[in-house]
Every structure is written in structure tokens, then in C-alpha cells.
CSV table of C-alpha atoms in Angstrom, one decimal:
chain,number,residue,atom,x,y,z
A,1,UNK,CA,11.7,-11.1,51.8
A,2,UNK,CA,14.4,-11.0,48.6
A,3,UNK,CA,15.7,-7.9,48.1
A,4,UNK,CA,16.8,-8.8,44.7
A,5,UNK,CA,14.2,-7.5,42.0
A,6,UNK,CA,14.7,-9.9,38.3
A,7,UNK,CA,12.6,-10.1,35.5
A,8,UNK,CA,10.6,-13.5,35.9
A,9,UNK,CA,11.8,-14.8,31.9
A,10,UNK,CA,14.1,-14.3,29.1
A,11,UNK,CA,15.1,-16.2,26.1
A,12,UNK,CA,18.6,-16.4,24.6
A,13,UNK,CA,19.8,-17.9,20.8
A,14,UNK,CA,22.3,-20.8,21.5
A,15,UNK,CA,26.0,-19.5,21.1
A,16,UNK,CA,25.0,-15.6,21.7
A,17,UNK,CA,25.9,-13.9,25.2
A,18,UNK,CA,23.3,-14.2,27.5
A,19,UNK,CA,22.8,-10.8,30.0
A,20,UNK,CA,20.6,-11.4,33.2
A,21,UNK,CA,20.1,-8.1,34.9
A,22,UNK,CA,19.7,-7.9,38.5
A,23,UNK,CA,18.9,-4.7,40.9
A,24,UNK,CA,19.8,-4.9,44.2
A,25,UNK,CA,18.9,-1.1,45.1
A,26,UNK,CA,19.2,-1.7,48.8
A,27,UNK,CA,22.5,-3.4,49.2
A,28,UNK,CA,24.1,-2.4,51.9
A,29,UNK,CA,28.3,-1.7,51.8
A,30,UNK,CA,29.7,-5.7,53.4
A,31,UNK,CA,27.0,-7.2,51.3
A,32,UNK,CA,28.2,-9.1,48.2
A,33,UNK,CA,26.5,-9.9,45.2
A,34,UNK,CA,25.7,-13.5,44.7
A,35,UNK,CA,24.7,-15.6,41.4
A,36,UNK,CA,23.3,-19.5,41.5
A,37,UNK,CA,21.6,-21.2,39.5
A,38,UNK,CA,19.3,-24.2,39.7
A,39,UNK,CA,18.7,-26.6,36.8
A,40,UNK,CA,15.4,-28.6,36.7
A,41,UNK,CA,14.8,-30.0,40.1
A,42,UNK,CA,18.8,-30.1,41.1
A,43,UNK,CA,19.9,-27.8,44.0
A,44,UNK,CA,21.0,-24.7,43.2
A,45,UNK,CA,24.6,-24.0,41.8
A,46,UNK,CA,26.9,-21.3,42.6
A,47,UNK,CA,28.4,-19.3,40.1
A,48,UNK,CA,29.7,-16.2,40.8
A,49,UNK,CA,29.9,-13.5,43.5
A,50,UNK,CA,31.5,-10.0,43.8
A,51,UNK,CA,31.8,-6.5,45.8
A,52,UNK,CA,32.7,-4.0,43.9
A,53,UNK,CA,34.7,-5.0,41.5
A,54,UNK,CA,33.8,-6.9,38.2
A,55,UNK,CA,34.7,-10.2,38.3
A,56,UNK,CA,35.1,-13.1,35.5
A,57,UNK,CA,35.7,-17.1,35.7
A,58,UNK,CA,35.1,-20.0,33.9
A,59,UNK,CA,31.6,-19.8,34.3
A,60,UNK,CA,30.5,-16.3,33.8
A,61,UNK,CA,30.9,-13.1,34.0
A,62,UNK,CA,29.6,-10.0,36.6
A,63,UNK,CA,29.4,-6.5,35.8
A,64,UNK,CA,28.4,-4.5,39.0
A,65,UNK,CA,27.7,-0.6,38.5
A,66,UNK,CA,29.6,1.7,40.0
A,67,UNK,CA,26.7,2.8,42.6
A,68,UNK,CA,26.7,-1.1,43.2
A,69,UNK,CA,22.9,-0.8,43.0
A,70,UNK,CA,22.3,-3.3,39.8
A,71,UNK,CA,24.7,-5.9,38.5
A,72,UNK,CA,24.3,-8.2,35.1
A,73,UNK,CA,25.4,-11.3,35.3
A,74,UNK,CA,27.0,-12.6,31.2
A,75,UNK,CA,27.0,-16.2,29.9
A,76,UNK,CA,29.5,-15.5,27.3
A,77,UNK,CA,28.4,-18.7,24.7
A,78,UNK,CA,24.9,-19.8,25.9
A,79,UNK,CA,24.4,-23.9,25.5
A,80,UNK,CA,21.2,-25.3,25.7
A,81,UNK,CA,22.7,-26.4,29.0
A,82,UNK,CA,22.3,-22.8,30.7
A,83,UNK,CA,18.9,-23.3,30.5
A,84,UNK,CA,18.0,-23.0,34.1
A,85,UNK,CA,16.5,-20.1,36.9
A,86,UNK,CA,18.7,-18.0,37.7
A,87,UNK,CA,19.0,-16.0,41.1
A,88,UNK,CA,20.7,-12.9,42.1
A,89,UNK,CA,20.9,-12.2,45.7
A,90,UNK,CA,23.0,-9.9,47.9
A,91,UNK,CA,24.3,-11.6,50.9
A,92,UNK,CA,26.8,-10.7,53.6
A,93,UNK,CA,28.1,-10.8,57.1
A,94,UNK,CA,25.7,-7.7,57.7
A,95,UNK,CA,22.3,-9.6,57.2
A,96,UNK,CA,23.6,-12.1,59.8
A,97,UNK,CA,24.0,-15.3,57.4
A,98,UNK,CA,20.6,-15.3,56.1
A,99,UNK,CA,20.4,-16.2,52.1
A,100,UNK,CA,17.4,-15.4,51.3
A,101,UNK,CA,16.6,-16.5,47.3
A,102,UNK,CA,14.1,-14.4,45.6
A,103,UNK,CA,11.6,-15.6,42.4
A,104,UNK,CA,14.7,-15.5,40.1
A,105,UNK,CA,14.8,-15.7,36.3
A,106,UNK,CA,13.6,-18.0,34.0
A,107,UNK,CA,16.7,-18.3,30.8
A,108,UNK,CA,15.4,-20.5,28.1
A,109,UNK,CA,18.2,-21.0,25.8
A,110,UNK,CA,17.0,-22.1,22.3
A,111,UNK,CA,18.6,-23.8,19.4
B,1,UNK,CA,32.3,-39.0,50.4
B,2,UNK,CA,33.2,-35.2,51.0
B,3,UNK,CA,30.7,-32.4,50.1
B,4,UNK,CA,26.9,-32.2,51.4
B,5,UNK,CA,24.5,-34.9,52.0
B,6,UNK,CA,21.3,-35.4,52.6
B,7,UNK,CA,18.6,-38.0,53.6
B,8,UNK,CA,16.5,-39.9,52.5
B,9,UNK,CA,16.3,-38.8,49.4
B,10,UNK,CA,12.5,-39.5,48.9
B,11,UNK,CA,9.9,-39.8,51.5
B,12,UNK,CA,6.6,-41.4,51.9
B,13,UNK,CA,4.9,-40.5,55.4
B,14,UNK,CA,1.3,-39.8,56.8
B,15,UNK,CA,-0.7,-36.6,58.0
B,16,UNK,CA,0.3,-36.4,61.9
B,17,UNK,CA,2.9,-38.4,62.0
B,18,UNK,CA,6.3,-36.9,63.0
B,19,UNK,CA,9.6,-36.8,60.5
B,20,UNK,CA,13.2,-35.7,60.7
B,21,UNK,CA,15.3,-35.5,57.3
B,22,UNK,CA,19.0,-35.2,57.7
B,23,UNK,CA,21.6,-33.1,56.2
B,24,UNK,CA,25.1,-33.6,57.0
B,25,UNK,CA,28.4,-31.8,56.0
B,26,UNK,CA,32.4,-32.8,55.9
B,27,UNK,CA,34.0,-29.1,55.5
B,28,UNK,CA,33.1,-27.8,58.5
B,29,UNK,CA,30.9,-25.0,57.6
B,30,UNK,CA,30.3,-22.9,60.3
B,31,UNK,CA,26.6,-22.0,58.3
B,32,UNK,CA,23.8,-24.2,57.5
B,33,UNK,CA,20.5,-23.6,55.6
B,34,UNK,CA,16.9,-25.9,55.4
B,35,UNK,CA,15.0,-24.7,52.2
B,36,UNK,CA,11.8,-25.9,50.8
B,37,UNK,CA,10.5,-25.7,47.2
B,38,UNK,CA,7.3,-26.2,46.4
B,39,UNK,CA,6.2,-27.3,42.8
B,40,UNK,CA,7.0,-24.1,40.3
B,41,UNK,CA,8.0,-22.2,42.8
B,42,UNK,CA,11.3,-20.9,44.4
B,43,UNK,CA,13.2,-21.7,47.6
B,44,UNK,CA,11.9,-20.3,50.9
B,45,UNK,CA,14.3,-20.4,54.0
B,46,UNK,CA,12.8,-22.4,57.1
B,47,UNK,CA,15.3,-22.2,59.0
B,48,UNK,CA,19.2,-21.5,59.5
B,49,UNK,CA,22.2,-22.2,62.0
B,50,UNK,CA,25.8,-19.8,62.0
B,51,UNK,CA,27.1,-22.5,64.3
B,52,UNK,CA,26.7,-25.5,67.2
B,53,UNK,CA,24.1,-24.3,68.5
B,54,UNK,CA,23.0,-21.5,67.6
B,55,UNK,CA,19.8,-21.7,65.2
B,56,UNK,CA,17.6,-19.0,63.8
B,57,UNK,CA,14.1,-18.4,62.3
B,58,UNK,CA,13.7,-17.7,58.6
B,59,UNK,CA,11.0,-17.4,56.3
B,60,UNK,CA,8.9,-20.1,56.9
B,61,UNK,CA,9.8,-22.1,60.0
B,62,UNK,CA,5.6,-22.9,61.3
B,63,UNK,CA,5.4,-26.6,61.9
B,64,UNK,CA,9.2,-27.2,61.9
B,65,UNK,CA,11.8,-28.1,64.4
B,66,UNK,CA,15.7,-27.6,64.1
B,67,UNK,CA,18.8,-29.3,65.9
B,68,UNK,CA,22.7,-28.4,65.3
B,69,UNK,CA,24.4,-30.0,68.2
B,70,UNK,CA,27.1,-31.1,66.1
B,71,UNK,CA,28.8,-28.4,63.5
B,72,UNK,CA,28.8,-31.3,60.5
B,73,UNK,CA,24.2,-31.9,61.0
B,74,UNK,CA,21.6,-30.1,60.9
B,75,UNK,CA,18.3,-32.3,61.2
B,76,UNK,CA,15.0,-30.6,60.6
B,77,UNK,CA,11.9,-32.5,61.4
B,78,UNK,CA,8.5,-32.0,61.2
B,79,UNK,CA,6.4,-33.0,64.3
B,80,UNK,CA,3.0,-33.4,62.9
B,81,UNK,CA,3.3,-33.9,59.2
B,82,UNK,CA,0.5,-31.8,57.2
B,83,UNK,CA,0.1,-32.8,53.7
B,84,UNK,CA,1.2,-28.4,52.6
B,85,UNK,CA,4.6,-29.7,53.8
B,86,UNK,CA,4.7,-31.9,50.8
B,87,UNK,CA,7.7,-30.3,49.0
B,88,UNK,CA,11.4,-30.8,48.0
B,89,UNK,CA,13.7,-29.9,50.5
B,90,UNK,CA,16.8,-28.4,50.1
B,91,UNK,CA,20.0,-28.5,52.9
B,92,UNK,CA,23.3,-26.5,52.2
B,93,UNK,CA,26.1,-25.3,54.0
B,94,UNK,CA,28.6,-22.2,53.7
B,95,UNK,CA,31.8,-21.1,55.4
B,96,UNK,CA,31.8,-17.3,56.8
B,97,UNK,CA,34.6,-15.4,56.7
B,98,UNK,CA,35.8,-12.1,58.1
B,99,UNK,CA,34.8,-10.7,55.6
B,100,UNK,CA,31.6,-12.1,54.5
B,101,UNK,CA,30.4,-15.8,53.5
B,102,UNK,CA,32.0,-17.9,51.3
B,103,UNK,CA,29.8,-19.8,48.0
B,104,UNK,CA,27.1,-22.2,49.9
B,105,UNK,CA,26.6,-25.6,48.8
B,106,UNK,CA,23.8,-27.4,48.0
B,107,UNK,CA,22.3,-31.3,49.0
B,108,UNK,CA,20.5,-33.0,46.1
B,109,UNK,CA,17.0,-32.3,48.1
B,110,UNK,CA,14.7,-34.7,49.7
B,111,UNK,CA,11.0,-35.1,48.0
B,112,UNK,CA,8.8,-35.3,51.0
B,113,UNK,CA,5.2,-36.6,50.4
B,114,UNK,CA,2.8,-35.9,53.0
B,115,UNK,CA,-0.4,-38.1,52.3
């Protein structure tokens, strides 16, 4: 089973930041935080992925607390593009490989 | 072509009858992953493979067979087709480093139809 817990929807205004929580309570310390995203019936897309640290490219953005026990995950400019499900999951050398996507969420970005 | 490819990508086939999709992979990624999504819902692991191999159980693997004697494929078949295997299949494949796995890469997904 995920061990990833996301709200199942949200909605975002086109242009404004869009902030997708994640908790990952039971992450253990060589697990890394994951982000993909799947659009429509496409395979999922990876977008980012950190430890500790936050981290930012030219997709997004990840903010992991300090306890590394929830992380938000910031589309700075949402397009009606980012519309998509979204899925955090923590994934490391210590759960032998396995990526395991939970129910993710639902962003509906709206004009 | 580099990157991740699978096929075919749509499939026709009948209850019973047995059926192997293919995935194959030009960076040699030492991982491998078969998903299936079913309509509206979200991707659920049948099986996996760190290496030649070396395969491994996941969520879902009833009524599903896995191969990986070469590190670039990883067929999955179904020996008797049943018509709550119709679904979109997913392959991907990721790199694992010494310190944990790299990003994993997706196919475009196979629609299977069971009838």
C-alpha cells in the first residue's frame, strides 16, 4: 500500500501558485520524496524529487519540513496545462525499488 | 529511438487466450516496473525487476507472468486473459544509484481489451 496520504482534489485560478500538500509520516531516513504527474491517459511524468533539502527547477518547486514528515509540492504560475493528478510518493533504496503510486490528487486549474 | 517503449500499443484479444505485451529500454536501467490502470482509477504495481533476473511480486501480480532475461525487456504476459484484466498498462524503467533511485520513466501504455 501507498504510504503517501493526499487530498483526492483541489482547484487552482490560472496564473496563481498552486500548493499540493503531501504527508509522508512514515518515511524512513534513505527514502526520498518523489513528485509525478500524469495528464489524461499519458504515463506519468516526473517532476521533482528531494531528501532533505528544498529543492527548485524548471518545473516546480518542493518544500520538505524539517521533521521530513510532509512536503508541498509549488507550481509557481499554474497553466491550464498543469491540470493533471498529481502523486507524491516516498521511494528509496530502503523499500527495495518498489514505487508504489498512491490515489494522488486531482488539480483542476481554471481560467 | 532512445527512451522507453512499449508494445502494441492497443490490444484486442479473447477470454482464455494467453498474451504478452512488451516493454523495452535503451539506458540501461538496472529497474523495471509493469503498472495497470484501470478506468478512474490509479496505477497499481503487478510486478517489478532490480535487474536480469531478478523479478519481484507487487501489488497485484494474480494472473500475470514476468520475464527479464535481458536488462533492456521486460515482457509481462497474461496466460489466460480474463476480461478484469482489461486496463491500460503502464512499463517504466529507473536507474538505482548508491544512494537511492534515480527519476523512472514512463512507456506511453498499452490499452488491453479482454472480450
Amino acid at each position: 500500500d501507498a504510504k503517501t496520504t493526499q487530498p483526492p482534489s483541489m482547484d487552482c485560478a490560472e496564473g496563481r501558485a498552486a500548493n499540493l500538500p503531501c504527508n509522508h509520516s512514515t518515511i524512513s531516513g534513505n527514502e526520498y520524496v518523489y513528485w509525478y504527474r500524469q495528464i489524461h491517459s499519458q504515463g506519468p511524468q516526473y517532476i521533482i524529487h528531494g531528501l532533505k533539502n528544498n529543492e527548485t527547477n524548471e518545473m516546480a518547486s518542493l518544500i520538505i519540513t524539517e521533521d521530513r514528515k510532509s512536503s508541498t509540492l509549488i507550481l509557481p504560475h499554474a497553466t491550464l496545462r498543469d491540470t493533471a493528478v498529481y502523486y507524491c510518493i516516498d521511494w528509496g533504496s530502503g523499500n527495495t525499488g518498489k514505487l508504489i503510486f498512491g490515489q494522488g490528487t486531482t488539480l483542476q486549474v481554471k481560467p | 529511438d532512445a527512451g522507453i517503449t512499449q508494445s502494441p500499443r492497443y490490444k484486442i484479444t479473447e477470454t482464455g487466450r494467453q498474451v504478452t505485451l512488451m516493454c523495452h529500454q535503451t539506458w540501461s536501467h538496472s529497474y523495471m516496473f509493469w503498472y495497470r490502470q484501470d478506468l478512474g482509477h490509479g496505477l497499481r504495481l503487478i510486478y517489478y525487476s532490480a535487474a536480469a533476473d531478478i523479478t519481484d511480486k507487487g501489488e497485484v501480480p494474480d494472473g500475470y507472468v514476468v520475464s527479464r532475461s535481458k536488462t533492456e525487456n521486460f515482457p509481462l504476459t497474461l496466460e489466460s486473459a480474463t476480461r478484469s484484466q482489461t486496463s491500460v498498462y503502464f512499463c517504466a524503467s529507473s536507474h538505482q544509484t548508491g544512494t537511492g533511485p534515480t527519476e523512472a520513466f514512463f512507456g506511453q501504455g498499452t490499452r488491453l481489451t479482454v472480450v
